PDB file of C-alpha atoms in Angstrom:
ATOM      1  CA  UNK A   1      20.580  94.068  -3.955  1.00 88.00           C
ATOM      2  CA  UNK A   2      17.152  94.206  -5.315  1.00 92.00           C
ATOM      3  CA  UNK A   3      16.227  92.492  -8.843  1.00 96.00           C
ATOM      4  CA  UNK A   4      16.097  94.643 -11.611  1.00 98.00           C
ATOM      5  CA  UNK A   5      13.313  94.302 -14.176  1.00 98.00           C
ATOM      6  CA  UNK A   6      12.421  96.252 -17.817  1.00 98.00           C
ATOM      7  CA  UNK A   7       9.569  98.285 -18.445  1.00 98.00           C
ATOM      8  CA  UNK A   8       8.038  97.331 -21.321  1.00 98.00           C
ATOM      9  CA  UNK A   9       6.242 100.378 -21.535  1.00 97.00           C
ATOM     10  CA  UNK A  10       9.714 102.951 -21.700  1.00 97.00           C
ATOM     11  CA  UNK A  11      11.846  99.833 -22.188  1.00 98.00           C
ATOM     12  CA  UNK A  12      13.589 101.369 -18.929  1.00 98.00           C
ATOM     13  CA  UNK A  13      15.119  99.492 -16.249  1.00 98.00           C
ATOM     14  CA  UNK A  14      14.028  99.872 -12.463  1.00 98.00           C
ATOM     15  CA  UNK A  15      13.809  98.011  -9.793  1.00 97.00           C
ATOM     16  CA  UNK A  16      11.521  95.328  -8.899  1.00 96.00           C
ATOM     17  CA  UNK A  17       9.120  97.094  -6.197  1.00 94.00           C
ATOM     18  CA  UNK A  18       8.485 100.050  -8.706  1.00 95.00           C
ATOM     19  CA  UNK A  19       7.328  97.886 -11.257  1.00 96.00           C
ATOM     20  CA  UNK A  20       3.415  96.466 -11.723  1.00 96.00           C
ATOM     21  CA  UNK A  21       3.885  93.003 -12.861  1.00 97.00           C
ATOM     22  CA  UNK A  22       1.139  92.213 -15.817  1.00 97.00           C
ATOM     23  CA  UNK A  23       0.011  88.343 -16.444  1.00 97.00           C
ATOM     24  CA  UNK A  24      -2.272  86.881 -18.851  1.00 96.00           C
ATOM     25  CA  UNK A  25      -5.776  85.230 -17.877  1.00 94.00           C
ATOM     26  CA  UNK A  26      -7.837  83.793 -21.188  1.00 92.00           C
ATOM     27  CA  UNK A  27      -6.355  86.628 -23.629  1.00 91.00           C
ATOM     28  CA  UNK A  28      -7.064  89.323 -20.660  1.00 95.00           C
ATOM     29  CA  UNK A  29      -4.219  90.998 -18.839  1.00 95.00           C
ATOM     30  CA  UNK A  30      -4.498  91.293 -15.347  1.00 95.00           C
ATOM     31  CA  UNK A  31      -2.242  93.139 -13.272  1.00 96.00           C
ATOM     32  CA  UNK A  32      -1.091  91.254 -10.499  1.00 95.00           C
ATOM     33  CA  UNK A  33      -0.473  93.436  -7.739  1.00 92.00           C
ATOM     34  CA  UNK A  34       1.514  90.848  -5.126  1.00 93.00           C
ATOM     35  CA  UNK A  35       3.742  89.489  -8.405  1.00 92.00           C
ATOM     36  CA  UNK A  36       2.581  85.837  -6.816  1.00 95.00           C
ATOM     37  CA  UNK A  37       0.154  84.543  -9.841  1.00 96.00           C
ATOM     38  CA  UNK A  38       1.518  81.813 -11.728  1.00 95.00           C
ATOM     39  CA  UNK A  39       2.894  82.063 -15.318  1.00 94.00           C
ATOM     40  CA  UNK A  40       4.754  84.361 -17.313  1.00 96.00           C
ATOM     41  CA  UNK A  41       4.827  88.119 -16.699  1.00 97.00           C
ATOM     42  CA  UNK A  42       5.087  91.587 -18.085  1.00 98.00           C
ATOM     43  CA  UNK A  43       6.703  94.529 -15.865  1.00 98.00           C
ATOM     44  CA  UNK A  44       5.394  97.926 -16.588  1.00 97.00           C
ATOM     45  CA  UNK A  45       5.723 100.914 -15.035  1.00 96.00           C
ATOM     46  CA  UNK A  46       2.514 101.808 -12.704  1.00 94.00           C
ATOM     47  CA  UNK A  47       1.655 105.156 -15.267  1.00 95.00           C
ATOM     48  CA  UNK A  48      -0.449 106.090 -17.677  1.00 93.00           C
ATOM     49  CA  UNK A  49       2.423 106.585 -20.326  1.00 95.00           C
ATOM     50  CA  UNK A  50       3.888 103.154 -19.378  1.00 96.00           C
ATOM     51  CA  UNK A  51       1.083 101.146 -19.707  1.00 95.00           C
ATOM     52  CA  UNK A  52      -0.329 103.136 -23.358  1.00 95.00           C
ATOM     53  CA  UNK A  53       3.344 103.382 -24.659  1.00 97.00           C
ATOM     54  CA  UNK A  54       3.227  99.454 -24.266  1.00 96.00           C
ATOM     55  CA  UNK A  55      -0.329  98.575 -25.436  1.00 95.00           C
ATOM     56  CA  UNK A  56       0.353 100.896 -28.398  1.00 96.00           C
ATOM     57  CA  UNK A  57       4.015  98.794 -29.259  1.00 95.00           C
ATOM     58  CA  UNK A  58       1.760  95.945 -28.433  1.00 95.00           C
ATOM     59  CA  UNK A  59       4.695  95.065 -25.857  1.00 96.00           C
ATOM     60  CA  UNK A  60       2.450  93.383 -23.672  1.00 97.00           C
ATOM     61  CA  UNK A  61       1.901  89.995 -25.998  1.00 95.00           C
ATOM     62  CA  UNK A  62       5.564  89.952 -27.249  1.00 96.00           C
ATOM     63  CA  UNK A  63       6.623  90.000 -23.434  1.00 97.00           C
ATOM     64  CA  UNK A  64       3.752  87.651 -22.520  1.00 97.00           C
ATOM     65  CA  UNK A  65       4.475  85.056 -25.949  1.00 96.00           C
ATOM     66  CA  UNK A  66       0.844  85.341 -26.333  1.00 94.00           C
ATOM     67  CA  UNK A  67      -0.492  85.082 -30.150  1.00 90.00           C
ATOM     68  CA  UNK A  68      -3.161  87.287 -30.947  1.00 87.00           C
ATOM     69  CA  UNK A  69      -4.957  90.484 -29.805  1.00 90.00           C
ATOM     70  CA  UNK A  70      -5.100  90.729 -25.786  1.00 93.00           C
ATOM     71  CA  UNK A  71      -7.827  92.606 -24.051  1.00 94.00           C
ATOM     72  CA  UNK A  72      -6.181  95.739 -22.646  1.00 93.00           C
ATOM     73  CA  UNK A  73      -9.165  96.624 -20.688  1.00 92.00           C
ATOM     74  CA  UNK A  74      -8.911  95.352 -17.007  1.00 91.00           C
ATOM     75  CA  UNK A  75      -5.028  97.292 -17.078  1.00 91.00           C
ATOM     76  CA  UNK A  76      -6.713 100.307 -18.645  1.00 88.00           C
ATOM     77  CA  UNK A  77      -8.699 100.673 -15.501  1.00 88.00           C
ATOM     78  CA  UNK A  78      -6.492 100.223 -13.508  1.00 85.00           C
ATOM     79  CA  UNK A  79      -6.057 102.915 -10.324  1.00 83.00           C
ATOM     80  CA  UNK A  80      -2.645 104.006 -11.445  1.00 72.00           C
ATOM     81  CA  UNK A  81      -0.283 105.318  -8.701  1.00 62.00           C
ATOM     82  CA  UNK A  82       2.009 107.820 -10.355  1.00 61.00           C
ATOM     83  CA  UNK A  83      -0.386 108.938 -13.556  1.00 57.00           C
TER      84      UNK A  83
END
């Protein structure tokens, strides 16, 4: 049985493999494709509704327990799969 992680985008549950996992590197998420970097980390659906949905909720720092603003940029750009 495969883990199951939340989106913290939709707040959805799916499993692990459909899920980008999102880290923080000096206030700057990163998304880490291989889910290998060390540290705490975010799961978001790979979609542009995910991924705005959870910088707009500012999910992304509450999931992370990081204190002040992030920069959003680097997962902004990111070639999303399914949006």
């Amino acid at each position: 049985m495969e883990p199951v992680r939340t989106c913290v985008g939709c707040r959805a549950r799916a499993p692990r493999s459909t899920l980008l996992r999102v880290v923080v590197r000096d206030a700057l998420l990163v998304p880490d494709e291989r889910a290998s970097l060390p540290g705490r980390g975010a799961w978001v659906h790979d979609t542009t509704e995910c991924v705005d949905a959870a910088i707009r909720r500012r999910a992304f720092g509450r999931a992370l327990r990081v204190p002040g603003p992030l920069d959003t940029q680097t997962i902004q750009d990111h070639p999303q799969r399914n949006g």
